[in-house]
Coordinates of C-alpha atoms and ligand atoms in Angstrom, one line a residue:
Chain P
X1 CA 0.0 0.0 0.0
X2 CA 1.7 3.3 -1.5
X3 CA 2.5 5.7 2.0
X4 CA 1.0 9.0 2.0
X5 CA 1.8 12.0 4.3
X6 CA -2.2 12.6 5.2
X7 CA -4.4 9.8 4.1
X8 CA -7.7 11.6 3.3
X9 CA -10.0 8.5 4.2
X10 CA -12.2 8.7 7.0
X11 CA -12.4 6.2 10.0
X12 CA -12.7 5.1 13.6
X13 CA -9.0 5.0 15.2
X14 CA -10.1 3.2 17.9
X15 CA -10.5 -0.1 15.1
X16 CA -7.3 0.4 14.0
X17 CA -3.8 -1.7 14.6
X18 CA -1.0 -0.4 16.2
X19 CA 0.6 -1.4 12.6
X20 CA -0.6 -2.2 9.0
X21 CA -4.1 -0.8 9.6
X22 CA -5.1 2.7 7.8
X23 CA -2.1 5.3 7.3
X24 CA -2.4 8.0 10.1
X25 CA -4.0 11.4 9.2
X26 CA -4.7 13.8 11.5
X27 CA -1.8 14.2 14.3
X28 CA -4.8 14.4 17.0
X29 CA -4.6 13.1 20.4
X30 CA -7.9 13.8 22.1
X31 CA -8.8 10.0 21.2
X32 CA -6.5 7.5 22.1
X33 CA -6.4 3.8 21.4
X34 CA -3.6 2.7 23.6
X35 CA -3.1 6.0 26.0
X36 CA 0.4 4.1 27.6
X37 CA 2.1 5.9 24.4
X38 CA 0.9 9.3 25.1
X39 CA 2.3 8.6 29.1
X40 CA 5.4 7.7 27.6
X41 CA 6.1 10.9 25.6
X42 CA 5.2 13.0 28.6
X43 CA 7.7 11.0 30.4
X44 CA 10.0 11.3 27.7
X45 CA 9.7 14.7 27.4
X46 CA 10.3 15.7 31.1
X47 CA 13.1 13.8 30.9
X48 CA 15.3 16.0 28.3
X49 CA 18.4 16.8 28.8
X50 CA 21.3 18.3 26.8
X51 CA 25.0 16.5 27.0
X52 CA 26.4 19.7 26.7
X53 CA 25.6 20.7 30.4
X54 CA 27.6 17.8 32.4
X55 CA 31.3 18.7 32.7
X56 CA 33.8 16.7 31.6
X57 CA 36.8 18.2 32.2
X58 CA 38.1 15.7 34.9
X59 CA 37.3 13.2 32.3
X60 CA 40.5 14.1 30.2
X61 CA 42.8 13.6 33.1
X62 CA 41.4 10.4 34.0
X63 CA 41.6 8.7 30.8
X64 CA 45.1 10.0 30.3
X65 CA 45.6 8.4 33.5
X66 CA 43.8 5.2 32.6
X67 CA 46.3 2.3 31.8
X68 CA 46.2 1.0 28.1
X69 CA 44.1 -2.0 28.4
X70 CA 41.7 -0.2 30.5
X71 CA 41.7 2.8 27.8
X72 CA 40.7 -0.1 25.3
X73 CA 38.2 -1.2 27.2
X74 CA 36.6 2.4 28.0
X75 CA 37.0 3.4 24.0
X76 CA 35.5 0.0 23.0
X77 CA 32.7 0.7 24.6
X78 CA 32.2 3.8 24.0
X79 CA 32.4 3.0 20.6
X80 CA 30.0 0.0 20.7
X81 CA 27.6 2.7 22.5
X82 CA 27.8 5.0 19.6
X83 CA 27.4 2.5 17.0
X84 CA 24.1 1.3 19.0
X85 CA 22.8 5.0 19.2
X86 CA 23.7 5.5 15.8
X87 CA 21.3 3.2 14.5
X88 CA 18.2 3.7 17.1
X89 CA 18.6 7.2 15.9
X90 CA 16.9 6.9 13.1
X91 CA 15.7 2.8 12.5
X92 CA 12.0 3.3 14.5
X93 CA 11.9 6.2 12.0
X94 CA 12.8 4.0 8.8
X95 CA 10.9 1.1 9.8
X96 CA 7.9 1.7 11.6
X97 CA 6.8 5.1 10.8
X98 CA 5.6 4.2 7.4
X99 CA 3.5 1.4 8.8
X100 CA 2.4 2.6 12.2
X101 CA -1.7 3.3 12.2
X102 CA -2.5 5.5 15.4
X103 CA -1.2 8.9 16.1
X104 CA 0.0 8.6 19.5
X105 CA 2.3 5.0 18.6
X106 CA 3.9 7.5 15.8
X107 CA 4.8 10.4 17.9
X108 CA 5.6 8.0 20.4
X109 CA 8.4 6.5 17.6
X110 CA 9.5 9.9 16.8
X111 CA 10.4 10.9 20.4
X112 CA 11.8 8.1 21.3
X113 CA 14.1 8.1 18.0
X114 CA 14.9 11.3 19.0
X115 CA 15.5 11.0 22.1
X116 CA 18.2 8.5 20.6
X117 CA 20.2 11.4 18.5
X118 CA 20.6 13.4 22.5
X119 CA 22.7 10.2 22.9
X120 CA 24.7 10.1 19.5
X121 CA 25.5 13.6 20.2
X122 CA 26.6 13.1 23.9
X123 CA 28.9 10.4 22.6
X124 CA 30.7 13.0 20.4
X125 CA 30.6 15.3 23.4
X126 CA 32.3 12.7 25.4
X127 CA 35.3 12.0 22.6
X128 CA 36.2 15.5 22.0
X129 CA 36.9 15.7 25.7
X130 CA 38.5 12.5 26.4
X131 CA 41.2 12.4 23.0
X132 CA 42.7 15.3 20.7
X133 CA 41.3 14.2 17.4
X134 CA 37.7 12.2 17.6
X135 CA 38.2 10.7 13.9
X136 CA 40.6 8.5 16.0
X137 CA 37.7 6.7 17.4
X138 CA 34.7 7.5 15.4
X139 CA 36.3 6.4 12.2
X140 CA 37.4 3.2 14.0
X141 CA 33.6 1.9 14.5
X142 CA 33.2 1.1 10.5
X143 CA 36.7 -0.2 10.4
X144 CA 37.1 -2.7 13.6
X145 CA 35.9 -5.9 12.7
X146 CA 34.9 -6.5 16.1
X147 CA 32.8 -3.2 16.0
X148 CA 31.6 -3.8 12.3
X149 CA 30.5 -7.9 13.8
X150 CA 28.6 -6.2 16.2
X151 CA 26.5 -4.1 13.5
X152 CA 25.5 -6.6 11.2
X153 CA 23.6 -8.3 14.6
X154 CA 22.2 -5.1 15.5
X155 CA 21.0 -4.3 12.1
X156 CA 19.9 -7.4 10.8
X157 CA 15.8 -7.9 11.5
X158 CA 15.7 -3.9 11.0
X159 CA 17.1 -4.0 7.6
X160 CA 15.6 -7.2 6.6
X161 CA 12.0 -5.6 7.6
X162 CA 12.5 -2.5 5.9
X163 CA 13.6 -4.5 2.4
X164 CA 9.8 -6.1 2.4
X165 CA 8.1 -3.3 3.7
X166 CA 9.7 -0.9 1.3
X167 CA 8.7 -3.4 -1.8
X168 CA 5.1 -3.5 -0.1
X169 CA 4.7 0.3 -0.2
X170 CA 5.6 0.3 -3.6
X171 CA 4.2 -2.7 -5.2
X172 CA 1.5 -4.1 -2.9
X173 CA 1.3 -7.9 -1.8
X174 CA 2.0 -10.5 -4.5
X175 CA 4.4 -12.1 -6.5
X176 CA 6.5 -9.4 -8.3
X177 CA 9.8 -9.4 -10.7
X178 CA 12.6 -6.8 -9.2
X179 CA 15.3 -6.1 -11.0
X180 CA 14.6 -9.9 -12.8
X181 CA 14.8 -11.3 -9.2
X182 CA 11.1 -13.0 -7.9
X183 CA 9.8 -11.1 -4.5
X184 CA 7.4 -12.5 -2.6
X185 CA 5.7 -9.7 -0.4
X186 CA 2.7 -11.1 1.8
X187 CA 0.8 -9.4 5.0
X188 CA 2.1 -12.6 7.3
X189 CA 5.9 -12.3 6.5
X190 CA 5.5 -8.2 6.7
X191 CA 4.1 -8.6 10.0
X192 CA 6.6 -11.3 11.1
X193 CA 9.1 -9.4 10.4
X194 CA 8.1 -6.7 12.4
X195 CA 7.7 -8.7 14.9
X196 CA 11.4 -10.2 15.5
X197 CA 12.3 -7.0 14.9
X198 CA 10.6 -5.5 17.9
X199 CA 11.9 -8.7 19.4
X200 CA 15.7 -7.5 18.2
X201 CA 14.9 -3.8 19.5
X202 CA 14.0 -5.1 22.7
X203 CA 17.2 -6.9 22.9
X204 CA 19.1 -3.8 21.6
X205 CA 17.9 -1.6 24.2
X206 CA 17.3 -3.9 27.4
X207 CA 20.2 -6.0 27.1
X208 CA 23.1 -4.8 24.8
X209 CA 22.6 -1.3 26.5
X210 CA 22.8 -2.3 30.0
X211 CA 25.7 -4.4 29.4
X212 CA 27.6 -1.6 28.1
X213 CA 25.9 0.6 31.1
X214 CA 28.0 -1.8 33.4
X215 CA 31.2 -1.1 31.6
X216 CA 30.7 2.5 32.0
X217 CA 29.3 2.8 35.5
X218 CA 32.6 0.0 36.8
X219 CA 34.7 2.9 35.9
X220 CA 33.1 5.5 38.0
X221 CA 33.0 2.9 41.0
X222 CA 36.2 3.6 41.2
X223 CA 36.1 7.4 40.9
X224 CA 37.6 7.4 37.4
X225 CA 35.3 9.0 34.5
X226 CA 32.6 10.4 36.8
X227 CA 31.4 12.7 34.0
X228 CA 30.8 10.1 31.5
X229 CA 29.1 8.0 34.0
X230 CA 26.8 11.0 34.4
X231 CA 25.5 11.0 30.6
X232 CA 25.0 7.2 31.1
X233 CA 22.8 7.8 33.8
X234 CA 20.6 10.1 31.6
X235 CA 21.1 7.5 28.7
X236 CA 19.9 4.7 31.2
X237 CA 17.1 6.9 32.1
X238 CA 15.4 7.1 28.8
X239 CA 16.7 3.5 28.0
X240 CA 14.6 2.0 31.0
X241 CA 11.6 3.9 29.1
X242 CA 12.4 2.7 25.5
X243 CA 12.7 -0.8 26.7
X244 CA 9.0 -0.4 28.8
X245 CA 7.4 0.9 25.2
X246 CA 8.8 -1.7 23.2
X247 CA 7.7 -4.3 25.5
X248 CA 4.1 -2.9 25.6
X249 CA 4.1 -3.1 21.5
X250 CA 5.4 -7.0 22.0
X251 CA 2.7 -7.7 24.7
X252 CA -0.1 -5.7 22.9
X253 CA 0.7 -7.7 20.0
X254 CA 1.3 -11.0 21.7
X255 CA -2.1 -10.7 23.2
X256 CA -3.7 -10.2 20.4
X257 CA -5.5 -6.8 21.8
X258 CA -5.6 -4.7 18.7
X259 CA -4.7 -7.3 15.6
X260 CA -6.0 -11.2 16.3
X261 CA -3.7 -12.7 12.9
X262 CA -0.7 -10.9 14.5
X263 CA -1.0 -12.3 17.9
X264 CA -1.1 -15.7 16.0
X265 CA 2.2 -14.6 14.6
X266 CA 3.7 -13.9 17.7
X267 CA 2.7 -17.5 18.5
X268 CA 4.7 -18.8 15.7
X269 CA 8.1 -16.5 16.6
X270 CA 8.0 -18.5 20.2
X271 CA 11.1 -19.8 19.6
X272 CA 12.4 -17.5 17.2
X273 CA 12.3 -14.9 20.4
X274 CA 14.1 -17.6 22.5
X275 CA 16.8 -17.7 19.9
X276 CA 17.1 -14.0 19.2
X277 CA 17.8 -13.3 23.0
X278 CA 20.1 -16.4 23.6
X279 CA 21.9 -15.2 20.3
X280 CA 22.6 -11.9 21.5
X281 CA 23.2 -13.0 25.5
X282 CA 26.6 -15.0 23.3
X283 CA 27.7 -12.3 21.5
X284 CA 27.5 -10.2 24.5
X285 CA 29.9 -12.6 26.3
X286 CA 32.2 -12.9 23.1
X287 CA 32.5 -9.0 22.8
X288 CA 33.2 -9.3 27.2
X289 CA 36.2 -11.4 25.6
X290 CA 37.5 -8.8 23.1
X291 CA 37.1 -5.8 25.9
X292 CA 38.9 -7.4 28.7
X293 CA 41.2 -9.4 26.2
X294 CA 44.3 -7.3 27.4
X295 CA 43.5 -7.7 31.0
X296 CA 40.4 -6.8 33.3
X297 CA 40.1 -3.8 35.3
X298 CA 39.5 -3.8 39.3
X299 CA 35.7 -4.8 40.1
X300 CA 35.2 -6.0 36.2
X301 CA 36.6 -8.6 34.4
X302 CA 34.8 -11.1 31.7
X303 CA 33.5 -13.5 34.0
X304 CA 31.3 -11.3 36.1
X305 CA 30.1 -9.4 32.9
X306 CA 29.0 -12.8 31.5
X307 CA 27.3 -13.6 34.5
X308 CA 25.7 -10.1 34.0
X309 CA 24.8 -10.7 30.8
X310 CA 23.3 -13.6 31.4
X311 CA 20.9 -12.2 34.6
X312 CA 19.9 -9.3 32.9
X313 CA 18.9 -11.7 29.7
X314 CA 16.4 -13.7 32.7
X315 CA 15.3 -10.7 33.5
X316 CA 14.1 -8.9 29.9
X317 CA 12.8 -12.2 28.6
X318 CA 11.3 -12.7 32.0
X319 CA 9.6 -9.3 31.4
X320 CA 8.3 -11.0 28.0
X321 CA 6.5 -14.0 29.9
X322 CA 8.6 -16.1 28.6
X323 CA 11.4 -18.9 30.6
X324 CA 14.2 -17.5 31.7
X325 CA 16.8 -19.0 29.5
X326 CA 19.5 -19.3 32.1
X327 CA 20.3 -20.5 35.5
X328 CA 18.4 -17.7 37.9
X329 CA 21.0 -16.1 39.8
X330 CA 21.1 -12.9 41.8
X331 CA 22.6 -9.7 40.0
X332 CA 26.1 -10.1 40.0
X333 CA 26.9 -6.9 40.1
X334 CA 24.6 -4.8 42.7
X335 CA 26.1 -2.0 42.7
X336 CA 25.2 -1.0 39.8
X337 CA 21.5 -0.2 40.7
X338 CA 22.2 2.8 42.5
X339 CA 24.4 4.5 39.3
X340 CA 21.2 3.2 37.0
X341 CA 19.0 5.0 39.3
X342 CA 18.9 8.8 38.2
X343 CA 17.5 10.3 41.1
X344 CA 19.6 9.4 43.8
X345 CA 22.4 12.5 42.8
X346 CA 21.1 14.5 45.6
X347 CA 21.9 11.3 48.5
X348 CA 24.5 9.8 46.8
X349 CA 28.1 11.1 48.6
X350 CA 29.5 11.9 45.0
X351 CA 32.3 14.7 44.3
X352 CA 30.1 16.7 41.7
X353 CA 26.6 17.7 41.4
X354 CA 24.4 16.9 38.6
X355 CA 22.2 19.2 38.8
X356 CA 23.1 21.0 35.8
X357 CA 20.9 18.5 33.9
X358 CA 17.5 20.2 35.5
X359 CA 16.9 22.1 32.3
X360 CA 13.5 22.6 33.2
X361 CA 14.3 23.7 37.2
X362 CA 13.8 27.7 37.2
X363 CA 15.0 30.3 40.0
X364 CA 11.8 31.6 40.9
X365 CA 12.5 33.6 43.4
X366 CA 12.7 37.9 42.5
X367 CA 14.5 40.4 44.8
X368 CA 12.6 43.2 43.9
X369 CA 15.7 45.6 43.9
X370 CA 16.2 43.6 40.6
X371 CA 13.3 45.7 39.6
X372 CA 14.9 49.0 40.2
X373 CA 12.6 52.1 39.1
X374 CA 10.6 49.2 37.1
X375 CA 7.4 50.9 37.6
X376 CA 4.1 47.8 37.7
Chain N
X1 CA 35.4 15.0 49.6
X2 CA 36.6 11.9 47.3
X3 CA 34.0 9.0 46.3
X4 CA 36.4 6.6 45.7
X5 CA 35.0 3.9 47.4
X6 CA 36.4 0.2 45.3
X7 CA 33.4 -2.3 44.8
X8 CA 35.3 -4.8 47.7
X9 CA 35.3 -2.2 50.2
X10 CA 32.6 -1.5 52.5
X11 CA 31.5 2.2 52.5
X12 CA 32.9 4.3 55.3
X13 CA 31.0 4.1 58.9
X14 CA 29.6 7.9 58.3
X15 CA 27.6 7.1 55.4
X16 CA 26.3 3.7 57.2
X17 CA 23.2 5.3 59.0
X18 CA 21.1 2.1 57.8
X19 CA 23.2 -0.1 59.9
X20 CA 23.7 1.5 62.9
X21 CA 21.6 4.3 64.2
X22 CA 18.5 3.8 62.0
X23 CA 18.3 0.0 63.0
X24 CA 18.4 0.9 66.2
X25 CA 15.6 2.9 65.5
X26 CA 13.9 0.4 63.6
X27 CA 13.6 -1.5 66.7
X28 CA 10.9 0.6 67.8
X29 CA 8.7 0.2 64.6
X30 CA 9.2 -3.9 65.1
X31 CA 7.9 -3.5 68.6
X32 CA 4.6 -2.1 68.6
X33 CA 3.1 -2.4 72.4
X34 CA -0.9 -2.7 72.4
X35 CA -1.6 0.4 74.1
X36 CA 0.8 2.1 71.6
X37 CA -2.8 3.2 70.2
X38 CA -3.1 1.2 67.0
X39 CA -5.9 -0.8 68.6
X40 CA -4.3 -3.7 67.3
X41 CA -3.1 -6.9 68.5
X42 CA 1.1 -7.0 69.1
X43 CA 2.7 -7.8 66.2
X44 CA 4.5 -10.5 66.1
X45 CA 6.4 -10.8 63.0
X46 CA 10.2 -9.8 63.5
X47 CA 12.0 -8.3 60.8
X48 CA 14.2 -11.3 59.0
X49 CA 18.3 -10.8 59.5
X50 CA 19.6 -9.2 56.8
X51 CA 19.9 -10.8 53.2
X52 CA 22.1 -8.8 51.7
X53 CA 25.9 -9.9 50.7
X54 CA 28.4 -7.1 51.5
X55 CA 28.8 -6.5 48.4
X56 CA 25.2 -5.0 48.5
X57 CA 26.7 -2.4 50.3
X58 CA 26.9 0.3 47.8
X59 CA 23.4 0.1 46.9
X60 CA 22.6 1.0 50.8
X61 CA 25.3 3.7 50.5
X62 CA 22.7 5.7 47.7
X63 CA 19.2 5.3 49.6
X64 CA 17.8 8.1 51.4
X65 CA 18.9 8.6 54.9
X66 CA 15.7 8.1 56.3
X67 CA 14.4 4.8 57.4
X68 CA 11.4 4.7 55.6
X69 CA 9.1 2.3 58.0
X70 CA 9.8 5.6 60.6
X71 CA 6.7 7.2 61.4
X72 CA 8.3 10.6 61.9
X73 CA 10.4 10.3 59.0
X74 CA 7.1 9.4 56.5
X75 CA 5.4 12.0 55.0
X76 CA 2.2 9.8 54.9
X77 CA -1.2 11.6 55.0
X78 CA -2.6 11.9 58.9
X79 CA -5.3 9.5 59.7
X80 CA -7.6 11.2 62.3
X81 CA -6.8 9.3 65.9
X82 CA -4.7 6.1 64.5
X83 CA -1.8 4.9 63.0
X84 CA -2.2 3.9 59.7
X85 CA -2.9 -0.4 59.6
X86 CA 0.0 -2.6 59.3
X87 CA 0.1 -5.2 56.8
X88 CA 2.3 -8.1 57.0
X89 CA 4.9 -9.0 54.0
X90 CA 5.4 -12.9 53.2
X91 CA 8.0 -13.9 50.4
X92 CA 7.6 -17.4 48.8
X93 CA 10.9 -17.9 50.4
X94 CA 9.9 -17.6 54.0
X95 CA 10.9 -14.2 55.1
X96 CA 8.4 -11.5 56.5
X97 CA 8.0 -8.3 56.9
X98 CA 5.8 -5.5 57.8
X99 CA 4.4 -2.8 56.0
X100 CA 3.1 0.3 58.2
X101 CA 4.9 3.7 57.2
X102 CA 6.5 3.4 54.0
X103 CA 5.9 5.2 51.2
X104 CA 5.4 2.2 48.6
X105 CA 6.5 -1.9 49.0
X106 CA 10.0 -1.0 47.4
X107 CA 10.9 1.1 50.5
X108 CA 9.8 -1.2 52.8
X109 CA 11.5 -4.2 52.2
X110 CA 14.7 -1.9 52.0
X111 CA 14.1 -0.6 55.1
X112 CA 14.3 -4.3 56.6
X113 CA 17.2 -5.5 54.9
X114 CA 15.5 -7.5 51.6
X115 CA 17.7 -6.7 48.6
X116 CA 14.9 -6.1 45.6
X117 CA 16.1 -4.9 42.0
X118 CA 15.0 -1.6 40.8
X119 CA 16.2 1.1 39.1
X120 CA 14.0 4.2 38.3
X121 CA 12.1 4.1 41.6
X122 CA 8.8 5.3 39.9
X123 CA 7.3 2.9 37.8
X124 CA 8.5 3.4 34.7
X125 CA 11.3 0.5 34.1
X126 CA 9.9 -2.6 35.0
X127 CA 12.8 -4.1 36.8
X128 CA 11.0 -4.4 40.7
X129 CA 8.3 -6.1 39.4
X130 CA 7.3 -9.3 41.9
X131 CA 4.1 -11.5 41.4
X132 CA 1.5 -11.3 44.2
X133 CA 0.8 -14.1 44.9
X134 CA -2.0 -13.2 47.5
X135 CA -3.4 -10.1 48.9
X136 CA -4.1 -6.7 47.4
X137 CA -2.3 -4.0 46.3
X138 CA -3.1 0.1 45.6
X139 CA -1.6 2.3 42.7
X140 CA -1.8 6.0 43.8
X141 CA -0.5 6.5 40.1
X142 CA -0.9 4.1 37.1
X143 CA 2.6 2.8 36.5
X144 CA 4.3 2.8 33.2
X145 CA 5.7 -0.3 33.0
X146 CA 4.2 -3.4 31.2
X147 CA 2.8 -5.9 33.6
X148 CA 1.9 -9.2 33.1
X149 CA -1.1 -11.0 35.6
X150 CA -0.3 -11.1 38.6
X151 CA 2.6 -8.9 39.0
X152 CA 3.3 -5.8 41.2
X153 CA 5.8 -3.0 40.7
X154 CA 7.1 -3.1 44.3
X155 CA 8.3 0.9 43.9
X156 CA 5.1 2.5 43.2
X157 CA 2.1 0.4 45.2
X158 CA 1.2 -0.2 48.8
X159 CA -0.6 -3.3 50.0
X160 CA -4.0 -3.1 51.1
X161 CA -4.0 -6.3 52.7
X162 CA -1.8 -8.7 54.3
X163 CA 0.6 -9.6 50.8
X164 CA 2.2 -12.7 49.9
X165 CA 5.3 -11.6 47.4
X166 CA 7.3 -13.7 44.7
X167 CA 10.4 -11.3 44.1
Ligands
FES1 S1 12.0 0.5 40.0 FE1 11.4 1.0 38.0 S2 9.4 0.3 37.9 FE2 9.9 0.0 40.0
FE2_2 FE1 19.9 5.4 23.2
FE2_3 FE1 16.9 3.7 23.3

């Protein structure tokens, strides 16, 4: 079906599909089939923040301090980080935009893409303060094969989607002959695809996130890179919301409570979800072995980040309803609750202040010599 | 004043108010007399020894320096001429708890030494979700997060009834 920017045909939004039902028209939202979306860009939007405003000055001196093994680690995953920003920066845009069917899931998508590019550009804050040149490090992410590994998992069920769903905007469902090649574009496999690659989001933002989270928060632990562990907090912050609205589109879906054939599909991708989260839970523990390869820092090494990876895996596929698909263990590292909790800068006995990120705090009060001959 | 605390250290005594002075305090919340004027029986559940591995530590070291089952230290809403009722916490595993002045579950169990997983604190994230497995729960404000039958977000409810908890 051929996208349009305003679909002129009349109907009742509340019978619509989160996806693959009428294109959206009107950007109203007075009538609202699933109101959790419209919560989420409120919370969203209280949350903004600008990288800009933490300080990273101490930063510089620390990594210059940092021995070499533990500078790979810190710029490995940084550079991870930026490749995963990179592409939630603008992949809900690419892929579900053009299919999404009520006004609230599409704004939803937007701020929560954009919310993404605050992050891309933090990262660029981060590397200007930490080394000279940033092409150093940025241009390293497409040339590292243990970097460019890490993309093609990322990208994978986002770019396959896309491929169909750009062939069924332009040509419809059916049989059709591309470029002499046979496609075969049908509603099931559209809406499959979507599916695992929610699934793949989910993975991306509640698991491959977090892990890198750890990385970045074991450094602060030890007083070293407070600053960047300051933007990861914010990061986590919005993270812990993306992850909650992707898992209401999976469980809206899986339930079947706005599109019956897609819950059956959901059914069907049982153990395609099983795989995709066991898939990634490995290559989180074979990209532990290529960070600590040189040597582990103090409170990190591989082994406890694999045990991390694999109790944070229980606990996202948990989330899903499904079995966890390791051993249940508690979190190895417990710490790190208190530096994924935003909120607890004011208690915690920390060197600096964040409270340069309360954008939205105003000073109130007015001396009214301020106002000097001001005449009311 | 320097932060660096290492992960295998335990935090300095003057940020360890939960461990000294506040427990002591806690004592009197765990021993409620009958003519304290609750009009209820004694209670006789006694906080469970703590669960936490050191290494828990630095999770303590970031919650609020109150003690959140503290009367004084609650900012719940007067009820006219009592205390507000206390509800008794069960986990599947055996330990209890008691629920009287805290401001949600989350704090409660905190404040008697049961390590639970969270991370935003206000219902957004998902991660202290538990499963009730009897009893009743309120909501002042609809959480965020996705949850399946059954389960509770410990940071953002209060039970309304004696609870029975799967964390
Ligand atoms: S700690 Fe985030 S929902 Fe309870
Ligand atoms: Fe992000
Ligand atoms: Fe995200």
């Amino acid at each position: 079906m051929a996208y349009t920017t305003f679909n002129r045909n009349e109907f009742d939004t509340f019978k619509q599909p989160m996806f693959f039902g009428e294109h959206v028209n009107v950007a109203r939202y007075d009538q609202q089939k699933h109101k959790i979306f419209e919560n989420l860009i409120e919370k969203q939007l209280s949350f903004f923040w600008r990288p800009e405003e933490v300080d990273l000055t101490n930063d510089r001196k620390d990594f210059l301090d940092l021995p070499d093994h533990e500078k790979h680690i810190f710029v490995s995953n940084l550079k991870y980080q930026t490749l995963l920003d990179s592409v939630q920066g603008r992949s809900p845009n690419v892929a579900f935009l053009p299919v999404v069917s009520l006004p609230e899931l599409e704004t939803w998508i937007e701020t929560w893409s954009f919310s993404e590019t605050i992050h891309s550009r933090s990262y660029t804050h981060i590397v200007r303060n930490i080394v000279p040149n940033p092409a150093t490090i940025f241009d390293d992410i497409t040339r590292n094969e243990h970097i460019t590994r890490r993309a093609v998992s990322v990208t994978h069920y986002y770019d396959s989607f896309i491929e169909l769903s750009n062939y069924y905007q332009q040509l419809g469902e059916g049989t059709h002959t591309v470029n002499g090649q046979a496609v075969e574009v049908n509603m099931h496999e559209l809406k499959r695809r979507l599916y695992l690659t929610l699934v793949s989001v989910n993975v991306l933002e509640a698991i491959r996130f977090y892990v890198s989270f750890a990385c970045s928060f074991a450094f602060a632990e030890r007083a070293k890179m407070e600053g960047n562990a300051k933007i990861i907090k914010l990061i986590a912050r919005d993270e812990a919301l993306h992850l909650t609205g992707t898992q209401h589109m999976l469980q809206i879906i899986a339930r079947g409570k706005d599109d019956a054939d897609f819950a059956v599909i959901a059914e069907e991708c049982k153990a395609d979800v099983v795989r995709i989260f066991a898939e990634a839970a490995q290559q989180e523990k074979e990209w532990a072995d290529y960070l600590f390869k040189d040597g582990s820092m103090i409170g990190l090494n591989k082994d406890i980040l694999c045990q991390y990876v694999e109790y944070i895996t229980n606990q996202r596929i948990a989330a899903l309803g499904f079995d966890r698909i390791f051993e249940a263990r508690s979190n190895p590292l417990p710490w790190i609750n208190s530096w994924l909790n935003s909120d607890n800068v004011q208690v915690a006995p920390q060197e600096s202040e964040i409270s340069s990120y309360l954008v939205g705090a105003l000073d109130s009060e007015v001396d009214t010599n301020d106002l000097g001959d001001f005449d009311l | 004043m320097s932060r660096p605390y290492p992960m295998s250290q335990p935090p300095e005594s003057n940020h360890q108010d939960l461990s000294s002075s506040a427990n002591d305090s806690f004592e009197l919340d765990g021993n409620i007399e009958p003519d304290s004027g609750t009009g209820l029986p004694p209670f006789e559940l006694e906080p469970p020894p703590a669960t936490s591995d050191s290494s828990a530590q630095q999770v303590e070291l970031y919650l609020p320096e109150r003690d959140p089952e503290q009367p004084e230290q609650t900012p719940q809403l007067e009820l006219e001429g009592m205390a507000p009722p206390v509800f008794a916490i069960t986990l599947d595993d055996g330990h209890q708890a008691r629920f009287q002045y805290a401001a949600n579950l989350l704090e409660s169990l905190e404040a008697q030494q049961i390590d639970v997983h969270f991370q935003c604190r206000e219902g957004y994230c998902g991660s202290c979700r538990a499963q009730l497995l009897s009893g009743e729960v309120h909501y002042a404000n609809d959480p965020l997060a996705w949850l399946n039958e059954g389960e509770i977000l410990l940071c953002c409810c209060i039970p309304r009834s004696d609870v029975k908890i799967k964390l």
